[in-house]
Amino acid sequence: MLTTKILINTVEKVKQFSSIVSRNNVECEIVEGIYIIDAKSIMGIFSIDLSEPVELRIHSDDTAILDSLKEFIVQEA
């Protein structure tokens, strides 16, 4: 499983992000506090606080999906 922090703080970014993860045949989830949301669900994504980075869990070891999501990945300090 791959995990990374992402920032999708605008409506346009949410649409782009959801489109990318929906095209991939892999299970992804967003974790924000106690909430775990299906990363392919636009409605689910909008139900959480997107003003801060959230954790993305990808149930795969294929790092190619991270390349397609690089514009959303936040480097941790």
PDB file of C-alpha atoms in Angstrom:
ATOM      1  CA  MET A   1       0.000   0.000   0.000  1.00  0.00           C
ATOM      2  CA  LEU A   2       1.214   3.487  -0.893  1.00  0.00           C
ATOM      3  CA  THR A   3       0.417   6.533   1.231  1.00  0.00           C
ATOM      4  CA  THR A   4       1.042  10.212   0.562  1.00  0.00           C
ATOM      5  CA  LYS A   5      -0.308  13.616   1.513  1.00  0.00           C
ATOM      6  CA  ILE A   6      -2.345  15.469  -1.103  1.00  0.00           C
ATOM      7  CA  LEU A   7      -3.924  18.905  -1.334  1.00  0.00           C
ATOM      8  CA  ILE A   8      -7.120  19.255  -3.374  1.00  0.00           C
ATOM      9  CA  ASN A   9      -8.377  22.596  -2.095  1.00  0.00           C
ATOM     10  CA  THR A  10     -10.388  23.828  -5.105  1.00  0.00           C
ATOM     11  CA  VAL A  11     -13.404  22.495  -6.972  1.00  0.00           C
ATOM     12  CA  GLU A  12     -11.352  22.160 -10.151  1.00  0.00           C
ATOM     13  CA  LYS A  13      -8.629  20.171  -8.360  1.00  0.00           C
ATOM     14  CA  VAL A  14     -11.247  17.820  -6.890  1.00  0.00           C
ATOM     15  CA  LYS A  15     -12.668  17.186 -10.371  1.00  0.00           C
ATOM     16  CA  GLN A  16      -9.211  16.536 -11.845  1.00  0.00           C
ATOM     17  CA  PHE A  17      -8.183  14.295  -8.950  1.00  0.00           C
ATOM     18  CA  SER A  18     -11.383  12.257  -9.062  1.00  0.00           C
ATOM     19  CA  SER A  19     -11.063  11.802 -12.816  1.00  0.00           C
ATOM     20  CA  ILE A  20      -7.499  10.491 -12.489  1.00  0.00           C
ATOM     21  CA  VAL A  21      -8.216   8.001  -9.684  1.00  0.00           C
ATOM     22  CA  SER A  22     -11.407   6.804 -11.384  1.00  0.00           C
ATOM     23  CA  ARG A  23      -9.436   5.856 -14.511  1.00  0.00           C
ATOM     24  CA  ASN A  24      -7.107   3.626 -12.492  1.00  0.00           C
ATOM     25  CA  ASN A  25      -8.229   0.141 -11.561  1.00  0.00           C
ATOM     26  CA  VAL A  26      -7.041   0.404  -7.974  1.00  0.00           C
ATOM     27  CA  GLU A  27      -8.744   1.093  -4.662  1.00  0.00           C
ATOM     28  CA  CYS A  28      -7.911   4.499  -3.175  1.00  0.00           C
ATOM     29  CA  GLU A  29      -9.163   6.232  -0.069  1.00  0.00           C
ATOM     30  CA  ILE A  30      -8.738   9.623   1.522  1.00  0.00           C
ATOM     31  CA  VAL A  31      -8.210   9.831   5.272  1.00  0.00           C
ATOM     32  CA  GLU A  32      -9.026  13.064   7.087  1.00  0.00           C
ATOM     33  CA  GLY A  33      -9.049  12.720  10.857  1.00  0.00           C
ATOM     34  CA  ILE A  34     -11.476   9.924  11.719  1.00  0.00           C
ATOM     35  CA  TYR A  35     -13.078   9.950   8.264  1.00  0.00           C
ATOM     36  CA  ILE A  36     -12.174   7.491   5.509  1.00  0.00           C
ATOM     37  CA  ILE A  37     -13.602   8.437   2.119  1.00  0.00           C
ATOM     38  CA  ASP A  38     -13.582   6.561  -1.200  1.00  0.00           C
ATOM     39  CA  ALA A  39     -11.200   8.656  -3.321  1.00  0.00           C
ATOM     40  CA  LYS A  40     -13.336   8.000  -6.406  1.00  0.00           C
ATOM     41  CA  SER A  41     -16.403   9.638  -4.818  1.00  0.00           C
ATOM     42  CA  ILE A  42     -16.688  13.351  -5.609  1.00  0.00           C
ATOM     43  CA  MET A  43     -19.519  13.748  -3.093  1.00  0.00           C
ATOM     44  CA  GLY A  44     -17.435  11.991  -0.451  1.00  0.00           C
ATOM     45  CA  ILE A  45     -14.452  14.242  -1.121  1.00  0.00           C
ATOM     46  CA  PHE A  46     -16.593  17.363  -0.751  1.00  0.00           C
ATOM     47  CA  SER A  47     -17.869  16.099   2.615  1.00  0.00           C
ATOM     48  CA  ILE A  48     -14.468  16.593   4.297  1.00  0.00           C
ATOM     49  CA  ASP A  49     -12.300  19.622   5.098  1.00  0.00           C
ATOM     50  CA  LEU A  50     -10.136  20.231   2.036  1.00  0.00           C
ATOM     51  CA  SER A  51      -8.372  23.373   3.256  1.00  0.00           C
ATOM     52  CA  GLU A  52      -5.478  21.289   4.621  1.00  0.00           C
ATOM     53  CA  PRO A  53      -3.579  18.333   3.120  1.00  0.00           C
ATOM     54  CA  VAL A  54      -5.205  14.918   3.589  1.00  0.00           C
ATOM     55  CA  GLU A  55      -3.751  11.418   3.448  1.00  0.00           C
ATOM     56  CA  LEU A  56      -4.240   9.351   0.299  1.00  0.00           C
ATOM     57  CA  ARG A  57      -4.011   5.573   0.644  1.00  0.00           C
ATOM     58  CA  ILE A  58      -3.554   3.581  -2.545  1.00  0.00           C
ATOM     59  CA  HIS A  59      -4.024  -0.178  -2.294  1.00  0.00           C
ATOM     60  CA  SER A  60      -1.257  -1.016  -4.747  1.00  0.00           C
ATOM     61  CA  ASP A  61       2.525  -1.061  -4.900  1.00  0.00           C
ATOM     62  CA  ASP A  62       2.587   0.354  -8.436  1.00  0.00           C
ATOM     63  CA  THR A  63       4.102   3.825  -8.128  1.00  0.00           C
ATOM     64  CA  ALA A  64       2.927   4.823 -11.633  1.00  0.00           C
ATOM     65  CA  ILE A  65      -0.286   6.207 -10.161  1.00  0.00           C
ATOM     66  CA  LEU A  66       1.766   8.608  -8.043  1.00  0.00           C
ATOM     67  CA  ASP A  67       3.248  10.067 -11.237  1.00  0.00           C
ATOM     68  CA  SER A  68      -0.241  10.848 -12.529  1.00  0.00           C
ATOM     69  CA  LEU A  69      -1.119  12.506  -9.193  1.00  0.00           C
ATOM     70  CA  LYS A  70       2.131  14.479  -8.739  1.00  0.00           C
ATOM     71  CA  GLU A  71       0.430  17.900  -9.039  1.00  0.00           C
ATOM     72  CA  PHE A  72      -1.646  17.094  -5.926  1.00  0.00           C
ATOM     73  CA  ILE A  73       1.107  15.592  -3.766  1.00  0.00           C
ATOM     74  CA  VAL A  74       2.369  17.758  -0.933  1.00  0.00           C
ATOM     75  CA  GLN A  75       5.951  17.372   0.219  1.00  0.00           C
ATOM     76  CA  GLU A  76       6.040  16.946   3.979  1.00  0.00           C
ATOM     77  CA  ALA A  77       8.416  19.186   5.880  1.00  0.00           C
TER      78      ALA A  77
END
